[in-house]
mmCIF file of C-alpha atoms in Angstrom:
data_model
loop_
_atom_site.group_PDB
_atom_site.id
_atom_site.type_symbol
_atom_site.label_atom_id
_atom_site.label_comp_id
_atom_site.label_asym_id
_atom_site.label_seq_id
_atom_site.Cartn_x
_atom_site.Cartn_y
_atom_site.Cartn_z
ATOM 1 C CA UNK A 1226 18.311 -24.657 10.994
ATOM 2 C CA UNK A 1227 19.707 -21.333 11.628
ATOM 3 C CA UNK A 1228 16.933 -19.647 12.391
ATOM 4 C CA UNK A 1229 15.261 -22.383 15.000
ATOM 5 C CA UNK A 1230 11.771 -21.946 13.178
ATOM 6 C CA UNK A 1231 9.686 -25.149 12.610
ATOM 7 C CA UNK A 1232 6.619 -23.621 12.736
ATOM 8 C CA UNK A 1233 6.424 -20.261 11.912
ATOM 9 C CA UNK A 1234 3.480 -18.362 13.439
ATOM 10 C CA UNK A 1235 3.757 -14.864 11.306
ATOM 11 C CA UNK A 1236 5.210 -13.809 8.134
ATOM 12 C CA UNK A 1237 8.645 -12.411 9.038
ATOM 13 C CA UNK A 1238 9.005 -16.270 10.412
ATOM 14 C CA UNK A 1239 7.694 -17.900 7.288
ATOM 15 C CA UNK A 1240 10.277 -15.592 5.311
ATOM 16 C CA UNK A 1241 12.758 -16.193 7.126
ATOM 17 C CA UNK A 1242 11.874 -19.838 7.480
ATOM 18 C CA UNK A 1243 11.957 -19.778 3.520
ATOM 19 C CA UNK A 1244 14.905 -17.505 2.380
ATOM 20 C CA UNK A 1245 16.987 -16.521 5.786
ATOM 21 C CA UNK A 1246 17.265 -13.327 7.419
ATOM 22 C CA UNK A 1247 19.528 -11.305 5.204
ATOM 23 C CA UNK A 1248 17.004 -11.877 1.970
ATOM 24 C CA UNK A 1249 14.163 -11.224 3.927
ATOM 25 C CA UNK A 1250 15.388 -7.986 5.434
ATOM 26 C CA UNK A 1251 16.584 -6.794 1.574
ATOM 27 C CA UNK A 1252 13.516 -7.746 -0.351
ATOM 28 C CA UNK A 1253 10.461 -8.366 1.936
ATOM 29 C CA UNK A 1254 10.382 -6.843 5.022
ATOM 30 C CA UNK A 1255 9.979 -2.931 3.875
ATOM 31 C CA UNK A 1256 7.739 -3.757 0.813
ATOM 32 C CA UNK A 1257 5.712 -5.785 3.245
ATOM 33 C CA UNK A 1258 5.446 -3.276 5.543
ATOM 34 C CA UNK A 1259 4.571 -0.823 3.095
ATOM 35 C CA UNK A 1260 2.272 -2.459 1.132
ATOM 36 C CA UNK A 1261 0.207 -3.693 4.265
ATOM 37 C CA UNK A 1262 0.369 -0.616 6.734
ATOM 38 C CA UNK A 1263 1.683 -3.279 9.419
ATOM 39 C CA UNK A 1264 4.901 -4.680 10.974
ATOM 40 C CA UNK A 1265 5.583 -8.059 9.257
ATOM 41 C CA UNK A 1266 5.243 -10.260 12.999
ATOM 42 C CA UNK A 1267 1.073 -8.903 12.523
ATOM 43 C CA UNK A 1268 0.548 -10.421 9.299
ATOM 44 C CA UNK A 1269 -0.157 -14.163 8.712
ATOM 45 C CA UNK A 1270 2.407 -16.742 7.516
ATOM 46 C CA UNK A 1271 0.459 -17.590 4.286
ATOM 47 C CA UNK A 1272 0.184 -14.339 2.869
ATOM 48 C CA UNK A 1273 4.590 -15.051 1.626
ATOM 49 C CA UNK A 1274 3.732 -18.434 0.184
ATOM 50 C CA UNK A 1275 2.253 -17.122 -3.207
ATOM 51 C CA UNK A 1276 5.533 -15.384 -3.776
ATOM 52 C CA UNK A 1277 7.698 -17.729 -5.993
ATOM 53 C CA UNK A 1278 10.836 -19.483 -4.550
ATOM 54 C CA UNK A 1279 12.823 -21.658 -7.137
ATOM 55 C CA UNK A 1280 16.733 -22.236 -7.346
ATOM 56 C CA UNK A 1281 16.716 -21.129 -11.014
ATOM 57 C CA UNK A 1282 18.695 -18.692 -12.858
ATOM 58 C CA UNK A 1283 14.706 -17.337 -14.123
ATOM 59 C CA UNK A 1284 14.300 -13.832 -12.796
ATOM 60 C CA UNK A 1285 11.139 -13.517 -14.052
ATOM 61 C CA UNK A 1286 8.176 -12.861 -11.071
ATOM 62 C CA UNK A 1287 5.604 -15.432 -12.519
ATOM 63 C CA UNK A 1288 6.833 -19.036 -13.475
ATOM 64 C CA UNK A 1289 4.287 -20.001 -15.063
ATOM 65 C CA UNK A 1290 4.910 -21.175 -19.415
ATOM 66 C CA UNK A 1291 2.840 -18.474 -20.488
ATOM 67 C CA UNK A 1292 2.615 -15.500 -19.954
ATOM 68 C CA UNK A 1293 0.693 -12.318 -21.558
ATOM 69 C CA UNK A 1294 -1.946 -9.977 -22.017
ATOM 70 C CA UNK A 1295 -5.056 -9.594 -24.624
ATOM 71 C CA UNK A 1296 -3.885 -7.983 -27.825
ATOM 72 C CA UNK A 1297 -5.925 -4.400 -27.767
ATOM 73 C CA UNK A 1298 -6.188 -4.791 -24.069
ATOM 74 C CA UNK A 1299 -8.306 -5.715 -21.436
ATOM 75 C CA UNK A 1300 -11.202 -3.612 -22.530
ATOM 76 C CA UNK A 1301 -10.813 -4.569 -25.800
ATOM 77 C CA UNK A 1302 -11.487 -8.804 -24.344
ATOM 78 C CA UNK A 1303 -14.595 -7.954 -22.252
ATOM 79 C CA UNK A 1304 -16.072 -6.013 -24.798
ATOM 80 C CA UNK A 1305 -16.001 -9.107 -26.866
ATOM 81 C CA UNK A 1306 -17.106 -11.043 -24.133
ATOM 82 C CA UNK A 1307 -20.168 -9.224 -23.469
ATOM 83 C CA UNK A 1308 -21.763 -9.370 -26.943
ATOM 84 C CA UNK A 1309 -24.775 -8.276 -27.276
ATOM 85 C CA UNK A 1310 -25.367 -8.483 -23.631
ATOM 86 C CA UNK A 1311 -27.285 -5.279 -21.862
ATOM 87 C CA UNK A 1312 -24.802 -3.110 -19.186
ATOM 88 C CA UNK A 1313 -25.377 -0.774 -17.260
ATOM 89 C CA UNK A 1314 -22.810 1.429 -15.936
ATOM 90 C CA UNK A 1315 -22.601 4.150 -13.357
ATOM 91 C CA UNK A 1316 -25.439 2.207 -11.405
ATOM 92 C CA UNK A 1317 -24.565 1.122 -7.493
ATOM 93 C CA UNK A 1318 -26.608 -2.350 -7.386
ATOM 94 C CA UNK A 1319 -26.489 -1.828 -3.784
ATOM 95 C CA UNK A 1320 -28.538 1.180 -3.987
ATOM 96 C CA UNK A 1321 -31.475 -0.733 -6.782
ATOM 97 C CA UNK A 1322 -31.131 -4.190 -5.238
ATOM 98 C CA UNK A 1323 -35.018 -3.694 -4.756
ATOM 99 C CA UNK A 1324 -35.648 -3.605 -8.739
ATOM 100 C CA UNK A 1325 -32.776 -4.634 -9.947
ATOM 101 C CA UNK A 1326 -33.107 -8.368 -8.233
ATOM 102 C CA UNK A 1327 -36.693 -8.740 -9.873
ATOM 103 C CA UNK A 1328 -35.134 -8.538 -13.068
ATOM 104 C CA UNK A 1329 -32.809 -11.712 -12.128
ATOM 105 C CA UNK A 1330 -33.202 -15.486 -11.600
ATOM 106 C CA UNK A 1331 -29.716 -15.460 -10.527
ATOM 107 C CA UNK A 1332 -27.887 -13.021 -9.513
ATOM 108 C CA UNK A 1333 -23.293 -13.116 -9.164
ATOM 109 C CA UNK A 1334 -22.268 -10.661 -6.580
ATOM 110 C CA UNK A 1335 -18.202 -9.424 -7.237
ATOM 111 C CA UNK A 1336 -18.734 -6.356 -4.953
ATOM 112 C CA UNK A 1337 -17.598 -6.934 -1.101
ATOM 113 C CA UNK A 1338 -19.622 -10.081 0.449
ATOM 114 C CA UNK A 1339 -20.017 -7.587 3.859
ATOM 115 C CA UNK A 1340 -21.521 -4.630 2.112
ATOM 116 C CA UNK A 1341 -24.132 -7.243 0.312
ATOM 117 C CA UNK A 1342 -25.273 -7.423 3.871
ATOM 118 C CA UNK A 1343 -24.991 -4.178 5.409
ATOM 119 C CA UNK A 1344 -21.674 -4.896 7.286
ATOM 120 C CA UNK A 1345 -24.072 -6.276 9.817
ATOM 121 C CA UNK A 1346 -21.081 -8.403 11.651
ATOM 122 C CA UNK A 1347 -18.449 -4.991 11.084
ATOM 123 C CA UNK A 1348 -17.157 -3.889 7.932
ATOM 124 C CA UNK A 1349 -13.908 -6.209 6.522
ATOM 125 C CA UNK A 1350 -10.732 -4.007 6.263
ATOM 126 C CA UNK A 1351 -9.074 -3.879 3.029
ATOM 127 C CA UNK A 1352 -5.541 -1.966 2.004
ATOM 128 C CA UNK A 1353 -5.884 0.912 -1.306
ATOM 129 C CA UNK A 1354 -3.865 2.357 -3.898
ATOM 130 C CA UNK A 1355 -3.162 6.177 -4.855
ATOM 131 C CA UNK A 1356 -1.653 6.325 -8.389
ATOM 132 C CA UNK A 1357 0.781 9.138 -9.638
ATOM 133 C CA UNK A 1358 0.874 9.059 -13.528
ATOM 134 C CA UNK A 1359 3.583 11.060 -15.105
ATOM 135 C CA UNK A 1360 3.611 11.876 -18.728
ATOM 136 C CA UNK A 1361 7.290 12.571 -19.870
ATOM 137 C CA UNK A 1362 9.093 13.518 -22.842
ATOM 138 C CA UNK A 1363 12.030 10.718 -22.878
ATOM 139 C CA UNK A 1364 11.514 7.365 -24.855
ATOM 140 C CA UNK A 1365 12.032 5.119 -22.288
ATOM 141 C CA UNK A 1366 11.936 5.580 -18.278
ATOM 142 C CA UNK A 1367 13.256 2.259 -17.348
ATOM 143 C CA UNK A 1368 13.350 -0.566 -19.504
ATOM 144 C CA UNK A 1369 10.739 -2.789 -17.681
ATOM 145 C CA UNK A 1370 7.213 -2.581 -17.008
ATOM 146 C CA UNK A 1371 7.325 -2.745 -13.394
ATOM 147 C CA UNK A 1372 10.249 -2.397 -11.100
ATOM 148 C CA UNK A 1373 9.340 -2.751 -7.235
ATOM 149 C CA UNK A 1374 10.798 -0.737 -4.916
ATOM 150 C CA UNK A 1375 11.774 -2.707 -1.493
ATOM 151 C CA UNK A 1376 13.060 -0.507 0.983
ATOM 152 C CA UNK A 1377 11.162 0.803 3.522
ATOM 153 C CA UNK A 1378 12.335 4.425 2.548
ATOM 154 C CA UNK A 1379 10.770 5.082 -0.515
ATOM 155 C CA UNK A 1380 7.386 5.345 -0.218
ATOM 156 C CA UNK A 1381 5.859 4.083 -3.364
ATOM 157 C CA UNK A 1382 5.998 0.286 -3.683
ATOM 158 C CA UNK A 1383 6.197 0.073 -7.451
ATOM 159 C CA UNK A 1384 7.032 2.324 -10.938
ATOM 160 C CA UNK A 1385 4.646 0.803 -14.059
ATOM 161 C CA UNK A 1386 5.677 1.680 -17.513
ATOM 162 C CA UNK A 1387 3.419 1.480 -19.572
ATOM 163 C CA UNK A 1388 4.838 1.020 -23.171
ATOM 164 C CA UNK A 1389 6.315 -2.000 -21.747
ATOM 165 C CA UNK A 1390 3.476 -4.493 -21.343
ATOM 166 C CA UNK A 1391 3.401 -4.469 -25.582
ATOM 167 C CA UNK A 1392 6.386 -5.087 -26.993
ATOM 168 C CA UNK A 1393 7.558 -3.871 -29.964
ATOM 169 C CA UNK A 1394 5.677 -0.407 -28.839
ATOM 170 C CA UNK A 1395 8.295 2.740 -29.918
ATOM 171 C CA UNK A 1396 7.078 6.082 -29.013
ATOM 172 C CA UNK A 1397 9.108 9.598 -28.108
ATOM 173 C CA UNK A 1398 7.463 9.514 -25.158
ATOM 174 C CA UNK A 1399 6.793 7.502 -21.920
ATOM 175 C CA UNK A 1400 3.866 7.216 -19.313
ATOM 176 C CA UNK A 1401 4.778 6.125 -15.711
ATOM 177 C CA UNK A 1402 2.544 5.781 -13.007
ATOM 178 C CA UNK A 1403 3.455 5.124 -9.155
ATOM 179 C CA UNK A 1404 1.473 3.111 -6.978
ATOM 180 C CA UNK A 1405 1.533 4.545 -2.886
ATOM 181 C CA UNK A 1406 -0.363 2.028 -0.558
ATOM 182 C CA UNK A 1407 -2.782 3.606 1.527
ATOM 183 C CA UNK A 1408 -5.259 2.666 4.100
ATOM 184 C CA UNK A 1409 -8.356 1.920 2.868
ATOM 185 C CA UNK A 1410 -11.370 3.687 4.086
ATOM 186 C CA UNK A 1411 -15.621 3.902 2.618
ATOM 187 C CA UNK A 1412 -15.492 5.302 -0.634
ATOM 188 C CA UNK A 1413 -12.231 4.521 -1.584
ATOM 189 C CA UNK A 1414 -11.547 1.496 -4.167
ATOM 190 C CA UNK A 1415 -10.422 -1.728 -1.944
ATOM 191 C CA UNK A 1416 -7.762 -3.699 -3.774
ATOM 192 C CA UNK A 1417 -6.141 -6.341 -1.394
ATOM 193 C CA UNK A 1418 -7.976 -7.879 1.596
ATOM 194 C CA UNK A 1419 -6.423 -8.105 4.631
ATOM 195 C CA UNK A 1420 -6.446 -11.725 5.586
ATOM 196 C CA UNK A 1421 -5.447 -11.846 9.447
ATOM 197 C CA UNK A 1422 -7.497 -13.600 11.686
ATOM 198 C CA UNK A 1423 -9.420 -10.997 13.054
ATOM 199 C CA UNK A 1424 -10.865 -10.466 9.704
ATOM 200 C CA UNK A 1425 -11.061 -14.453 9.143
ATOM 201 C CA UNK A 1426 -13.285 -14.725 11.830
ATOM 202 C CA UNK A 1427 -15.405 -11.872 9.871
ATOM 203 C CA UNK A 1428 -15.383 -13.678 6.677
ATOM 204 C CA UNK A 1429 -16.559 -16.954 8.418
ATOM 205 C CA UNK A 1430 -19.915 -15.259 9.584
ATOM 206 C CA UNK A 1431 -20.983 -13.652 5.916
ATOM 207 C CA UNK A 1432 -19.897 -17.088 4.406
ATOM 208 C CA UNK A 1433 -22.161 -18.850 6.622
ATOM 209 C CA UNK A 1434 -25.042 -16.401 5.522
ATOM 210 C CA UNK A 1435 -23.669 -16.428 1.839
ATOM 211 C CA UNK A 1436 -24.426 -20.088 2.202
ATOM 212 C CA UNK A 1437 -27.587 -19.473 2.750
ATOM 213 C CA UNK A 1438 -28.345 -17.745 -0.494
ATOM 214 C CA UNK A 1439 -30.521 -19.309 -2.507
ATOM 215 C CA UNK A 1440 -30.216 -17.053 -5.323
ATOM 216 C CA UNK A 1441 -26.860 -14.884 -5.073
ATOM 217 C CA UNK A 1442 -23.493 -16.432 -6.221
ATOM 218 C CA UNK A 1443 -20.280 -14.369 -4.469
ATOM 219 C CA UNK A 1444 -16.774 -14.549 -6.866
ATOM 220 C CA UNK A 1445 -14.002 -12.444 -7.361
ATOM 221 C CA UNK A 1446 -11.476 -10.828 -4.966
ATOM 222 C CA UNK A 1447 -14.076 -8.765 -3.307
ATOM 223 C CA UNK A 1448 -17.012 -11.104 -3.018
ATOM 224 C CA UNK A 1449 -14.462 -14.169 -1.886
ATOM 225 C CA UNK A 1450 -12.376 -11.803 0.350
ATOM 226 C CA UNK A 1451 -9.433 -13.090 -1.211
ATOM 227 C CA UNK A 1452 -6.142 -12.066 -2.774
ATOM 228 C CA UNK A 1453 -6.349 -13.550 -6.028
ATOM 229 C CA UNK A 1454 -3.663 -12.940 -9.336
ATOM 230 C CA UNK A 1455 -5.275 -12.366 -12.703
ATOM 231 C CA UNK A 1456 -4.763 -16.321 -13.881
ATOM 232 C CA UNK A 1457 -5.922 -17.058 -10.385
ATOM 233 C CA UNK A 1458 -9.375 -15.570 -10.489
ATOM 234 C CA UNK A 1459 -10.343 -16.179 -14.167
ATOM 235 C CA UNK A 1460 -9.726 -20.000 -13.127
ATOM 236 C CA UNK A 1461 -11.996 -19.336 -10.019
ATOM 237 C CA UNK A 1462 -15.052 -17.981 -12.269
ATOM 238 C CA UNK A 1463 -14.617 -20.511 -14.798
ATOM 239 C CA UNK A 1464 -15.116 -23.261 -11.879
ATOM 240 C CA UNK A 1465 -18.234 -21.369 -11.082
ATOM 241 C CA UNK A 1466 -19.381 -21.689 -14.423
ATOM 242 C CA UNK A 1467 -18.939 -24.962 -15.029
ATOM 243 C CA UNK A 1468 -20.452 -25.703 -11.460
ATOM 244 C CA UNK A 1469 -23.505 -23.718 -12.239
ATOM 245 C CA UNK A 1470 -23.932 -24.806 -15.842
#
């Protein structure tokens, strides 16, 4: 009521809409800003909905009953996965489409849906990460696996701690790594798609020619042009499983 927002047509609205002005200005406006490389009134409303709001005394970020991650880690799971199943590493499909699609009935594209066709409508823009790992000689940095950093002043958005995602885990030592968001440019690794509406409008014209596809399935962050959490995207591939099978 304060605000006068019923519809909110960016995210500083939306946040403000959801949590008032003097939360929004303390916890999301300079890690937004940050992490997208824009002022808050440029990015869409949606992009603050994934971020939980309850009236809880949990202060954990997820909410969901369980939470984890595979014992021996990730590696460790897709190795298992695989099998006995041929990979081949090192090896741009982009660049072997020509052979390697004879070798396929079907083929599951998770590289970016506008590179599988040449960027032909403009290349989708996409933010980056540069990482700063630190190796030091103290037992424990700071107690948590990730602490975020909100203010617009400091320019990394988060410190990871390694140790921290398996508990139990005593050591001398302590790795740390920072993340800096950067803009993303060819070449570099694209992490979180930038969902405005001038790259909407984008994704609309490769969907309509990923429709198309007879034989090519797109999935995953990059292929979907879509910011998906871990839970989030193993449910999406299972759906395409079960679709396809």
């Amino acid at each position: 009521e304060e605000s006068g927002i019923t519809t909110p047509s960016n995210l500083e609205e939306q946040a403000i809409l959801l949590v008032g002005r003097e939360l929004y200005e303390k916890l999301i406006k300079g890690y937004t800003e940050k992490q997208w490389g824009r002022d808050c009134k440029d990015l869409p409303a949606f992009i603050i909905k994934r971020v939980p709001l309850r009236f809880t005394y949990n202060n954990n970020y997820f909410d969901d009953p369980y939470q984890g991650i595979p014992d021996g880690g990730y590696n460790h799971l897709i190795e298992n996965l695989l099998g006995e199943t041929e990979v081949l590493l090192n090896c741009d499909f982009l660049e072997h489409r020509v052979e390697l699609e004879k070798l396929a009935e079907k083929i599951i594209f998770t590289g970016s849906i506008d590179q599988y066709y040449d960027c032909c409508f403009g290349p989708l823009e996409y933010r980056s990460l540069r990482f700063e790992t630190h190796h030091l000689n103290i037992s424990d940095y700071q107690g948590n696996a990730v602490v975020n950093y909100t203010d617009r002043e400091t320019p990394y958005t988060r410190i990871i701690e390694h140790k921290h995602f398996e508990p139990g885990l005593s050591t001398d030592t302590t790795v740390i790594t920072r993340e800096y968001p950067v803009e993303w440019k060819p070449g570099m690794e694209p992490y979180y798609p930038v969902n405005d509406s001038k790259n909407q409008q984008l994704l609309e014209q490769y969907c309509r020619l990923a429709a198309g596809e007879k034989r090519v399935l797109f999935g995953g962050r990059l292929g979907e042009y879509r910011y998906y959490d871990m839970d989030k995207v193993i449910a999406s591939a299972l759906n395409l499983a079960e679709r396809e099978l």
